[in-house]
Coordinates of C-alpha atoms in Angstrom, one line a residue:
M301 CA 8.3 29.1 10.6
D302 CA 11.1 30.9 9.0
S303 CA 11.6 33.6 11.7
E304 CA 10.3 31.8 14.8
H305 CA 10.0 28.2 15.8
I306 CA 6.4 27.0 16.2
A307 CA 5.6 24.7 19.2
F308 CA 3.4 22.0 17.8
T309 CA 1.1 20.0 19.9
E310 CA 1.3 16.4 20.3
Q311 CA -1.8 16.1 18.1
D312 CA -0.2 18.2 15.5
L313 CA 2.9 16.1 15.3
R314 CA 0.8 12.9 14.8
E315 CA -1.2 14.5 12.0
I316 CA 1.9 15.6 10.3
W317 CA 3.5 12.1 10.7
Q318 CA 0.4 10.3 9.5
G319 CA 0.1 12.5 6.5
C320 CA 3.7 11.9 5.7
I321 CA 3.5 8.1 5.6
Q322 CA 0.0 7.7 4.4
N323 CA 1.3 6.9 0.7
V324 CA 4.1 4.4 1.6
D325 CA 3.7 0.8 0.8
A326 CA 1.4 -1.3 3.2
T327 CA 4.3 -3.2 4.9
M328 CA 6.3 0.0 5.4
L329 CA 3.2 1.6 6.8
K330 CA 2.6 -1.0 9.4
F331 CA 5.8 -0.3 11.0
L332 CA 6.1 3.3 10.6
K333 CA 2.7 4.1 12.0
E334 CA 3.9 2.4 15.3
A335 CA 6.7 5.3 15.5
T336 CA 5.9 8.4 17.5
P337 CA 6.7 12.1 16.4
V338 CA 8.0 14.0 19.3
D339 CA 9.2 17.3 17.9
F340 CA 9.3 19.6 14.8
D341 CA 12.5 21.4 15.6
S342 CA 13.6 24.9 14.4
N343 CA 15.5 23.4 11.5
N344 CA 12.3 21.9 10.1
C345 CA 13.2 18.4 11.1
L346 CA 10.5 16.0 12.3
I347 CA 12.0 13.9 15.2
V348 CA 10.4 10.5 15.5
E349 CA 10.9 8.1 18.2
A350 CA 11.0 4.4 16.9
A351 CA 12.0 0.9 18.0
P352 CA 15.7 0.0 17.0
F353 CA 14.7 -2.6 14.6
I354 CA 12.5 0.0 12.8
I355 CA 15.4 2.4 12.7
S356 CA 17.8 -0.1 11.4
R357 CA 15.2 -1.0 8.5
Y358 CA 14.0 2.2 7.4
S359 CA 17.0 4.7 7.9
D360 CA 18.8 3.7 4.7
P361 CA 19.4 6.5 2.3
Q362 CA 16.9 5.5 -0.2
R363 CA 14.0 5.2 2.4
Q364 CA 15.2 8.4 4.1
E365 CA 15.0 10.4 0.8
L366 CA 11.5 8.9 0.3
L367 CA 10.3 10.1 3.8
N368 CA 11.9 13.4 3.3
R369 CA 10.2 13.9 0.0
L370 CA 6.8 12.9 1.4
L371 CA 7.1 15.1 4.4
V372 CA 7.9 18.2 1.9
E373 CA 4.9 17.2 -0.1
H374 CA 2.6 17.0 2.9
T375 CA 3.7 20.1 4.7
G376 CA 4.7 22.4 1.9
I377 CA 7.9 23.1 3.6
P378 CA 10.8 22.9 1.1
N379 CA 13.7 21.7 3.4
A380 CA 11.6 19.5 5.8
T381 CA 13.3 16.3 6.8
V382 CA 12.6 13.2 9.0
A383 CA 15.2 12.0 11.7
F384 CA 14.6 8.8 13.8
V385 CA 15.7 8.5 17.5
P386 CA 15.5 5.3 19.6
K387 CA 12.6 5.1 21.9
A388 CA 13.2 5.5 25.6
S389 CA 12.5 1.8 26.1
S390 CA 12.7 -1.4 24.1
V391 CA 9.1 -2.4 24.4
H392 CA 7.8 -3.7 21.1
P393 CA 5.8 -1.3 18.8
G394 CA 2.3 -1.1 19.8
S395 CA 3.0 -1.9 23.4
A396 CA 2.0 1.4 24.6
S397 CA 0.3 4.4 23.3
I398 CA -0.5 7.9 24.7
N399 CA -4.2 6.8 25.4
T400 CA -3.4 3.6 27.3
P401 CA -6.0 3.4 30.0
P402 CA -5.3 1.8 33.3
T403 CA -6.2 -1.8 33.5
A404 CA -5.9 -4.8 35.7
R405 CA -2.4 -5.2 34.2
A406 CA -1.1 -1.6 34.1
A407 CA -0.8 1.0 36.9
L408 CA -0.4 4.8 36.6
N409 CA 2.5 6.1 38.5
E410 CA 2.9 9.6 40.0
P411 CA 5.3 12.0 38.2
G412 CA 8.7 11.5 39.7
K413 CA 8.3 8.1 41.0
T414 CA 11.3 5.7 40.5
T415 CA 10.6 3.7 37.3
S416 CA 11.4 0.2 36.3
P417 CA 12.6 -1.2 33.1
F418 CA 9.0 -1.7 32.1
D419 CA 8.2 1.9 32.3
R420 CA 8.1 4.4 29.4
V421 CA 8.2 8.2 29.6
I422 CA 5.5 9.9 27.5
I423 CA 4.3 13.5 26.9
N424 CA 1.1 14.0 28.5
S425 CA -1.9 15.2 26.3
P426 CA -5.4 15.5 27.1
S427 CA -7.5 13.1 25.1
P428 CA -10.5 14.7 23.3
A429 CA -13.8 13.2 24.0
V430 CA -15.1 10.8 21.5
S431 CA -18.8 11.3 20.8
S432 CA -20.8 8.1 20.7
S433 CA -24.1 7.5 19.2
S434 CA -26.8 6.1 21.3
A435 CA -27.9 3.7 18.6
D436 CA -25.2 1.6 17.3
P437 CA -26.2 -0.3 14.2
S438 CA -24.1 -3.3 15.2
D439 CA -26.1 -3.8 18.4
A440 CA -28.9 -5.2 16.4
I441 CA -26.7 -7.6 14.7
L442 CA -24.9 -8.8 17.9
E443 CA -27.5 -11.2 19.1
Q444 CA -27.4 -13.4 16.1
F445 CA -23.8 -14.1 16.7
S446 CA -24.0 -14.6 20.4
V447 CA -25.8 -17.9 20.6
G448 CA -24.1 -20.2 22.9
I449 CA -22.2 -17.4 24.7
G450 CA -23.4 -17.8 28.2
A451 CA -20.6 -16.2 30.2
K452 CA -21.4 -12.6 31.3
T453 CA -18.3 -10.5 30.9
T454 CA -17.6 -8.0 33.6
D455 CA -14.9 -5.4 33.8
L456 CA -12.3 -6.9 36.1
A457 CA -10.2 -3.9 36.1
Q458 CA -10.6 -1.3 38.7
Q459 CA -9.5 1.9 37.1
N460 CA -6.7 3.8 39.1
S461 CA -6.9 7.5 39.7
E462 CA -5.2 9.4 37.0
G463 CA -1.8 10.9 38.1
S464 CA -1.5 14.7 37.7
S465 CA 1.4 15.9 35.6
S466 CA 3.9 18.5 36.4
A467 CA 3.0 21.9 34.9
A468 CA 6.6 22.5 34.2
D469 CA 7.4 19.5 31.9
N470 CA 3.9 18.1 31.3
I471 CA 5.3 14.5 31.7
Q472 CA 3.9 11.5 33.3
I473 CA 5.0 7.9 33.5
I474 CA 2.9 5.0 32.4
S475 CA 4.0 1.8 34.0
Q476 CA 4.1 -1.2 31.8
K477 CA 4.9 -3.6 34.5
P478 CA 2.1 -6.4 34.8
T479 CA 0.3 -6.4 38.1
D480 CA -1.6 -9.6 37.7
S481 CA -0.2 -13.0 38.8
L482 CA 0.2 -14.4 35.4
S483 CA 2.5 -11.3 34.3
I484 CA 0.8 -10.7 31.2
N485 CA 2.1 -7.6 29.7
Y486 CA 0.1 -5.5 27.3
G487 CA 3.4 -4.9 25.3
D488 CA 3.6 -8.5 24.6
T489 CA 0.3 -8.4 22.8
H490 CA 1.4 -6.0 20.1
L491 CA -2.0 -4.4 20.3
S492 CA -2.5 -0.7 20.0
R493 CA -4.8 1.2 22.4
E494 CA -5.7 3.5 19.4
F495 CA -8.1 1.0 17.9
T496 CA -11.2 0.2 20.0
F497 CA -14.8 -0.6 19.4
E498 CA -15.8 2.9 20.9
N499 CA -13.9 4.7 18.0
Y500 CA -15.1 2.4 15.2
V501 CA -17.8 4.1 13.1
C502 CA -20.4 1.5 12.2
G503 CA -22.5 1.6 9.0
E504 CA -24.3 -0.6 6.5
N505 CA -20.9 -1.6 4.9
N506 CA -19.7 -3.2 8.2
E507 CA -22.4 -3.7 10.7
I508 CA -22.4 -7.5 10.4
A509 CA -18.5 -7.6 10.8
V510 CA -18.8 -5.4 14.0
G511 CA -21.4 -7.5 15.3
A512 CA -19.4 -10.6 14.8
A513 CA -16.2 -9.0 16.2
R514 CA -18.2 -7.9 19.5
S515 CA -19.5 -11.4 19.9
V516 CA -16.1 -13.0 19.5
A517 CA -14.7 -10.4 21.8
Q518 CA -17.3 -11.2 24.5
G519 CA -17.0 -15.1 24.2
P520 CA -13.7 -15.8 22.8
G521 CA -13.5 -19.5 21.5
A522 CA -17.2 -20.0 22.0
E523 CA -18.6 -19.2 18.6
N524 CA -17.5 -17.9 15.2
N525 CA -14.0 -19.5 15.4
P526 CA -12.2 -18.8 13.3
L527 CA -13.5 -15.3 12.4
F528 CA -12.3 -14.3 9.0
F529 CA -12.4 -10.7 7.7
Y530 CA -11.7 -9.7 4.1
S531 CA -11.9 -6.5 2.2
G532 CA -9.9 -4.0 0.3
V533 CA -7.2 -2.0 1.9
G534 CA -8.0 0.6 4.5
L535 CA -11.6 -0.4 5.2
G536 CA -11.2 -1.3 9.0
K537 CA -10.0 -4.9 9.2
T538 CA -7.1 -4.1 11.3
H539 CA -9.0 -1.7 13.6
L540 CA -11.5 -4.5 14.2
M541 CA -8.7 -7.1 15.0
H542 CA -7.2 -4.5 17.7
A543 CA -10.7 -3.9 19.0
I544 CA -11.2 -7.6 19.6
G545 CA -7.9 -7.9 21.2
N546 CA -8.1 -4.9 23.5
Y547 CA -11.6 -6.0 24.8
I548 CA -10.4 -9.5 25.6
F549 CA -7.2 -8.2 27.2
D550 CA -9.3 -5.8 29.5
H551 CA -12.1 -8.3 30.3
Y552 CA -10.2 -11.6 30.4
P553 CA -7.1 -10.9 32.5
T554 CA -6.0 -14.7 32.1
K555 CA -6.3 -14.8 28.2
R556 CA -3.0 -14.6 26.4
V557 CA -3.6 -12.4 23.4
L558 CA -1.3 -11.8 20.3
Y559 CA -1.7 -9.7 17.4
M560 CA 0.6 -10.1 14.6
P561 CA 0.9 -9.2 10.8
A562 CA 1.1 -12.4 8.8
E563 CA 4.5 -11.0 7.5
S564 CA 5.9 -11.2 11.1
F565 CA 5.0 -14.8 11.5
L566 CA 6.6 -15.5 8.0
N567 CA 9.8 -13.7 8.9
E568 CA 10.0 -15.3 12.2
Y569 CA 9.6 -18.8 10.9
I570 CA 12.2 -18.1 8.2
D571 CA 14.7 -16.9 10.8
V572 CA 14.3 -20.0 12.8
A573 CA 14.5 -22.3 9.6
F574 CA 17.5 -20.6 8.1
N575 CA 19.5 -20.1 11.4
K576 CA 19.0 -23.7 12.6
K577 CA 19.4 -22.6 16.1
R578 CA 19.5 -25.5 18.4
G579 CA 16.0 -25.7 20.1
G580 CA 14.9 -22.9 17.8
F581 CA 11.7 -24.7 16.6
Q582 CA 10.8 -25.9 20.1
E583 CA 10.9 -22.2 21.2
F584 CA 8.8 -21.3 18.1
H585 CA 6.2 -24.0 18.7
A586 CA 6.0 -23.1 22.4
R587 CA 5.5 -19.5 21.7
Y588 CA 2.7 -19.9 19.1
R589 CA 1.1 -23.3 19.9
E590 CA 1.2 -23.5 23.7
N591 CA 1.2 -19.9 25.0
I592 CA -1.5 -18.2 23.0
D593 CA -5.3 -18.1 23.8
V594 CA -6.3 -15.6 21.2
L595 CA -4.3 -15.2 17.9
L596 CA -5.1 -12.3 15.6
V597 CA -3.3 -12.6 12.2
D598 CA -3.6 -9.7 9.8
D599 CA -3.0 -9.8 6.0
M600 CA -2.9 -13.4 5.5
Q601 CA -2.4 -12.8 1.9
F602 CA 1.3 -12.3 2.6
M603 CA 1.8 -16.0 3.1
I604 CA 0.7 -16.7 -0.4
G605 CA 3.3 -19.0 -2.1
K606 CA 5.1 -19.7 1.1
E607 CA 4.4 -23.5 1.4
K608 CA 6.5 -24.2 4.5
T609 CA 5.2 -21.2 6.3
L610 CA 1.6 -22.2 5.5
E611 CA 2.1 -25.6 6.7
E612 CA 3.7 -24.2 10.0
F613 CA 0.5 -21.8 10.4
F614 CA -1.8 -24.7 9.8
H615 CA -0.3 -26.7 12.8
T616 CA -0.3 -23.6 14.8
F617 CA -4.0 -22.9 13.8
E618 CA -5.0 -26.4 14.9
A619 CA -3.0 -26.4 18.1
I620 CA -4.8 -23.2 19.3
K621 CA -8.3 -24.3 18.1
N622 CA -7.8 -27.7 19.8
N623 CA -7.0 -25.9 23.1
K624 CA -10.2 -23.9 22.8
G625 CA -8.4 -20.8 21.8
Q626 CA -9.9 -18.1 19.4
I627 CA -8.4 -17.2 16.1
V628 CA -9.2 -14.0 14.0
I629 CA -7.7 -13.7 10.5
S630 CA -7.9 -10.9 7.9
S631 CA -7.1 -10.9 4.2
D632 CA -7.6 -8.9 1.1
R633 CA -9.7 -11.7 -0.4
P634 CA -11.6 -14.7 0.8
P635 CA -10.1 -18.0 1.7
N636 CA -11.1 -19.7 -1.7
E637 CA -9.3 -17.0 -3.7
L638 CA -6.0 -17.3 -1.8
P639 CA -3.7 -19.2 -4.3
T640 CA -1.5 -21.9 -2.8
I641 CA -3.7 -22.3 0.4
T642 CA -4.1 -26.0 0.9
K643 CA -7.6 -27.6 0.8
R644 CA -7.5 -28.5 4.4
M645 CA -6.4 -25.0 5.5
T646 CA -9.4 -23.5 3.4
S647 CA -11.7 -26.1 4.9
R648 CA -10.7 -25.1 8.4
L649 CA -11.2 -21.4 7.6
N650 CA -14.6 -22.2 6.0
Q651 CA -15.7 -23.8 9.2
G652 CA -15.8 -20.5 10.8
L653 CA -17.4 -17.2 9.9
I654 CA -16.2 -15.3 6.7
I655 CA -17.4 -11.7 6.4
D656 CA -16.8 -9.2 3.5
I657 CA -16.3 -5.6 4.7
Q658 CA -17.4 -3.3 2.0
A659 CA -16.3 0.4 1.1
P660 CA -18.4 2.8 3.3
K661 CA -21.4 4.7 1.7
L662 CA -21.3 8.5 1.6
E663 CA -23.3 9.0 4.7
T664 CA -20.8 6.7 6.7
R665 CA -17.9 8.3 5.2
I666 CA -19.1 11.7 6.5
A667 CA -19.7 10.1 9.9
I668 CA -16.2 8.8 9.9
L669 CA -14.8 12.4 9.1
R670 CA -16.9 14.1 11.6
Q671 CA -15.7 11.6 14.3
K672 CA -12.0 11.9 13.4
A673 CA -12.3 15.7 13.4
G674 CA -13.9 15.6 16.8
Q675 CA -11.1 13.5 18.0
K676 CA -8.7 16.1 17.0
D677 CA -10.8 19.0 18.5
Y678 CA -11.7 20.5 15.2
S679 CA -15.1 21.6 14.3
I680 CA -15.4 21.4 10.5
G681 CA -18.3 22.4 8.4
N682 CA -20.6 19.9 6.6
D683 CA -19.7 21.4 3.2
V684 CA -16.1 20.5 3.7
L685 CA -16.7 17.0 5.2
S686 CA -19.0 16.3 2.3
F687 CA -16.4 17.5 -0.3
I688 CA -13.7 15.2 1.2
A689 CA -16.3 12.2 1.4
E690 CA -17.3 12.7 -2.1
S691 CA -13.7 12.8 -3.4
Y692 CA -12.3 9.8 -1.4
F693 CA -14.5 6.8 -1.6
A694 CA -12.1 3.7 -2.0
N695 CA -11.3 3.3 1.5
V696 CA -11.1 5.0 4.9
R697 CA -7.4 5.3 5.1
D698 CA -7.4 7.7 2.1
L699 CA -10.3 9.4 3.6
E700 CA -8.5 10.1 6.9
G701 CA -5.3 10.9 5.0
A702 CA -7.1 13.6 3.1
L703 CA -8.7 15.1 6.3
N704 CA -5.2 15.0 8.0
R705 CA -3.8 16.9 5.0
V706 CA -6.6 19.6 5.1
I707 CA -6.1 20.1 8.7
T708 CA -2.3 20.2 8.7
I709 CA -2.0 22.5 5.8
C710 CA -4.6 25.0 7.0
S711 CA -2.9 24.8 10.3
L712 CA 0.5 25.5 8.9
Q713 CA -0.7 28.3 6.8
G714 CA -2.8 29.8 9.5
K715 CA -5.9 29.5 7.4
P716 CA -9.5 28.5 8.4
I717 CA -10.7 25.3 7.4
T718 CA -13.3 26.3 4.5
L719 CA -14.4 24.5 1.4
E720 CA -12.2 26.8 -0.8
N721 CA -9.1 26.2 1.5
A722 CA -9.9 22.3 1.6
K723 CA -10.0 22.2 -2.2
E724 CA -6.6 24.2 -2.5
A725 CA -5.0 21.6 0.0
L726 CA -6.1 18.7 -2.0
K727 CA -5.8 20.1 -5.5
V728 CA -2.5 18.0 -6.0
E729 CA -4.1 14.8 -5.1
T730 CA -7.3 15.4 -7.1
Q731 CA -5.4 16.3 -10.2
A732 CA -3.1 13.2 -10.4
N733 CA -2.2 12.0 -13.9
P734 CA -3.8 8.9 -15.0
P735 CA -1.7 5.7 -14.4
S736 CA 0.6 4.3 -17.1
P737 CA 0.2 0.8 -18.4
E738 CA 3.4 -0.1 -16.5
A739 CA 1.9 1.2 -13.3
I740 CA -1.2 -0.9 -13.8
M741 CA 0.8 -4.1 -14.5
K742 CA 3.1 -3.4 -11.4
A743 CA 0.1 -2.8 -9.2
V744 CA -1.7 -6.1 -10.4
V745 CA 1.3 -8.3 -10.1
D746 CA 2.0 -6.8 -6.7
Y747 CA -1.6 -7.2 -5.5
F748 CA -2.1 -10.7 -6.6
N749 CA 1.6 -11.7 -5.7
I750 CA 2.5 -13.2 -9.0
S751 CA 5.3 -12.4 -11.5
E752 CA 4.7 -10.4 -14.7
N753 CA 5.9 -13.4 -16.7
V754 CA 3.3 -15.5 -15.2
L755 CA 0.5 -13.0 -15.8
T756 CA 1.4 -12.8 -19.5
S757 CA 2.0 -16.5 -19.9
N758 CA -0.2 -19.1 -21.5
S759 CA -1.4 -20.3 -18.3
R760 CA -5.1 -21.0 -18.1
N761 CA -5.3 -21.6 -14.2
Q762 CA -8.1 -19.3 -12.9
T763 CA -5.8 -17.8 -10.2
I764 CA -3.8 -16.3 -13.3
V765 CA -6.6 -15.8 -15.7
K766 CA -8.8 -13.6 -13.4
P767 CA -5.9 -11.4 -12.5
R768 CA -4.8 -11.1 -16.2
Y769 CA -8.5 -10.1 -17.0
I770 CA -8.6 -7.4 -14.5
A771 CA -5.2 -6.0 -15.6
M772 CA -6.6 -5.8 -19.3
Y773 CA -9.8 -4.1 -17.9
L774 CA -8.0 -1.5 -16.1
M775 CA -5.6 -0.7 -19.0
N776 CA -8.8 -0.5 -21.2
E777 CA -10.5 1.9 -18.7
L778 CA -7.6 4.1 -17.6
T779 CA -5.4 4.4 -20.6
D780 CA -5.7 5.4 -24.3
L781 CA -4.3 2.2 -25.4
S782 CA -6.4 0.4 -28.2
L783 CA -7.6 -3.1 -27.7
T784 CA -4.9 -4.4 -30.0
D785 CA -2.2 -2.6 -28.1
I786 CA -3.5 -4.0 -24.8
G787 CA -3.5 -7.5 -26.3
K788 CA 0.0 -7.1 -27.5
I789 CA 1.2 -6.5 -23.9
F790 CA -0.3 -9.9 -22.8
E791 CA 0.6 -11.6 -26.2
R792 CA -2.8 -12.1 -27.0
K793 CA -5.5 -10.9 -29.7
H794 CA -7.7 -8.0 -29.1
S795 CA -10.8 -10.4 -29.0
T796 CA -9.3 -11.6 -25.6
V797 CA -9.4 -8.1 -24.3
I798 CA -12.9 -7.8 -25.4
H799 CA -13.8 -10.8 -23.5
A800 CA -11.9 -9.7 -20.3
R801 CA -13.7 -6.3 -20.4
D802 CA -17.4 -8.0 -21.1
W803 CA -16.7 -10.5 -18.3
I804 CA -16.0 -7.9 -15.8
N805 CA -18.8 -5.7 -16.9
E806 CA -21.2 -8.5 -16.7
N807 CA -20.3 -9.4 -13.1
P808 CA -20.1 -6.0 -11.3
E809 CA -21.1 -7.5 -7.9
D810 CA -18.7 -10.5 -8.0
P811 CA -16.8 -10.2 -4.7
F812 CA -13.6 -11.1 -6.3
I813 CA -13.9 -8.5 -9.2
K814 CA -15.5 -5.8 -6.8
N815 CA -12.7 -6.0 -4.2
S816 CA -9.9 -6.4 -6.7
L817 CA -10.9 -3.3 -8.5
V818 CA -11.4 -1.3 -5.2
N819 CA -8.0 -2.3 -4.1
L820 CA -6.3 -1.7 -7.2
R821 CA -7.8 1.8 -7.8
S822 CA -6.8 2.7 -4.5
M823 CA -3.3 1.5 -5.0
L824 CA -3.2 3.6 -8.3
K825 CA -4.7 6.7 -6.5
I826 CA -7.9 6.5 -8.8
K827 CA -10.7 8.3 -7.0

């Protein structure tokens, strides 16, 4: 790259960008993964297209320095930098993707055709075929969730013939202008075409969740309403929610679908409440209570402690449910372990179906890696896939990030993807230093959304005691501190630390303990 500029493919750019942002915090990741890398120029600058609000939010010097550092670490290029540029259109992130297929609501225009404000210019890239297994474990599970769903779903969308792109500039136009009478735009759903049932790997850890998701997608509002997924980070909750939304959007043209992170609902409610714009609440209520048939809310734990927002969400939930709409919610823990959630809200959630998604077993992790490699058009040996799968077991996000790192580094260095080169590419991550007590404390308070003062207080509330015990356990497991020293951090005797350790060791399959430890170890980069 020193003497000659390398022309990266669109897939190369995506892998570089995904590898760069995989270690940012969850909130930042949700927005940045919607940005689109478009070039890696001769000055080693990764050019990334993003919506204006993302640029304004993440272009400050501190975050810019973070992204530059992560890019350097991921690529090994000393002076690599990230630069944001505005997207060609103002469509909300997630409104279009490179693989957006033609549906009843979107038409494919010929290159050179006059475009409308709904159109978006994208670089054309062939999509690698995704191998599908003839025997999907979730198919056997589907029937038990489909009782009472009599409506047979048919594909109402006639696929338009794919427009041929110019050989000179390899550009095509994907029209985002709705063609159905209801003018329902895919961009308004905030869904991503990247996540479908077809590219979701099903295994023992998630087959019940996949079966329930398909059942809801095929008969929204009929059964399993609400559907509530919970699991650790990076285990496929968001993928399943998008898959449900995409299926409903394609097969039910009149259904108004909306996917949103819980944080977006929170921010929008705060904006309306504080600005006190005339008619603001009426518009807010109309948007969420009257104009949605399928609501998909991701990461409900972000509403913890926000009583007014939770009250508003409860009424939104009731309105959609009473209108025979479908609600799907995800969280990092089950409803009864979400502190500050009211009893009536917990009761409503418990009326539906609550499913725990576990971490994938080794065989499933290898299958996921093989599928991801196939999507990127790479043939990777079983020894390499097994090595990555055995090294990264906490969640799929880390698993995919490791694969992307191996592919990108080997590609940049012109090396074949062998076991030796894979180990070399991942040696920085696998040789990480153990976390400090301060890092463990910060991870615990961030994860449970409580302050350090509360965690070390005299409170005997179970929503505080359990996180306190988990923090003590992790410090005992991951640091060289004595039981007495750990007790001092929490202003308690060493006998309390022993009790915390024993409580966790005696209840290894308790969902709260198991999920919390998996999530926290992932946050702390403990393999």
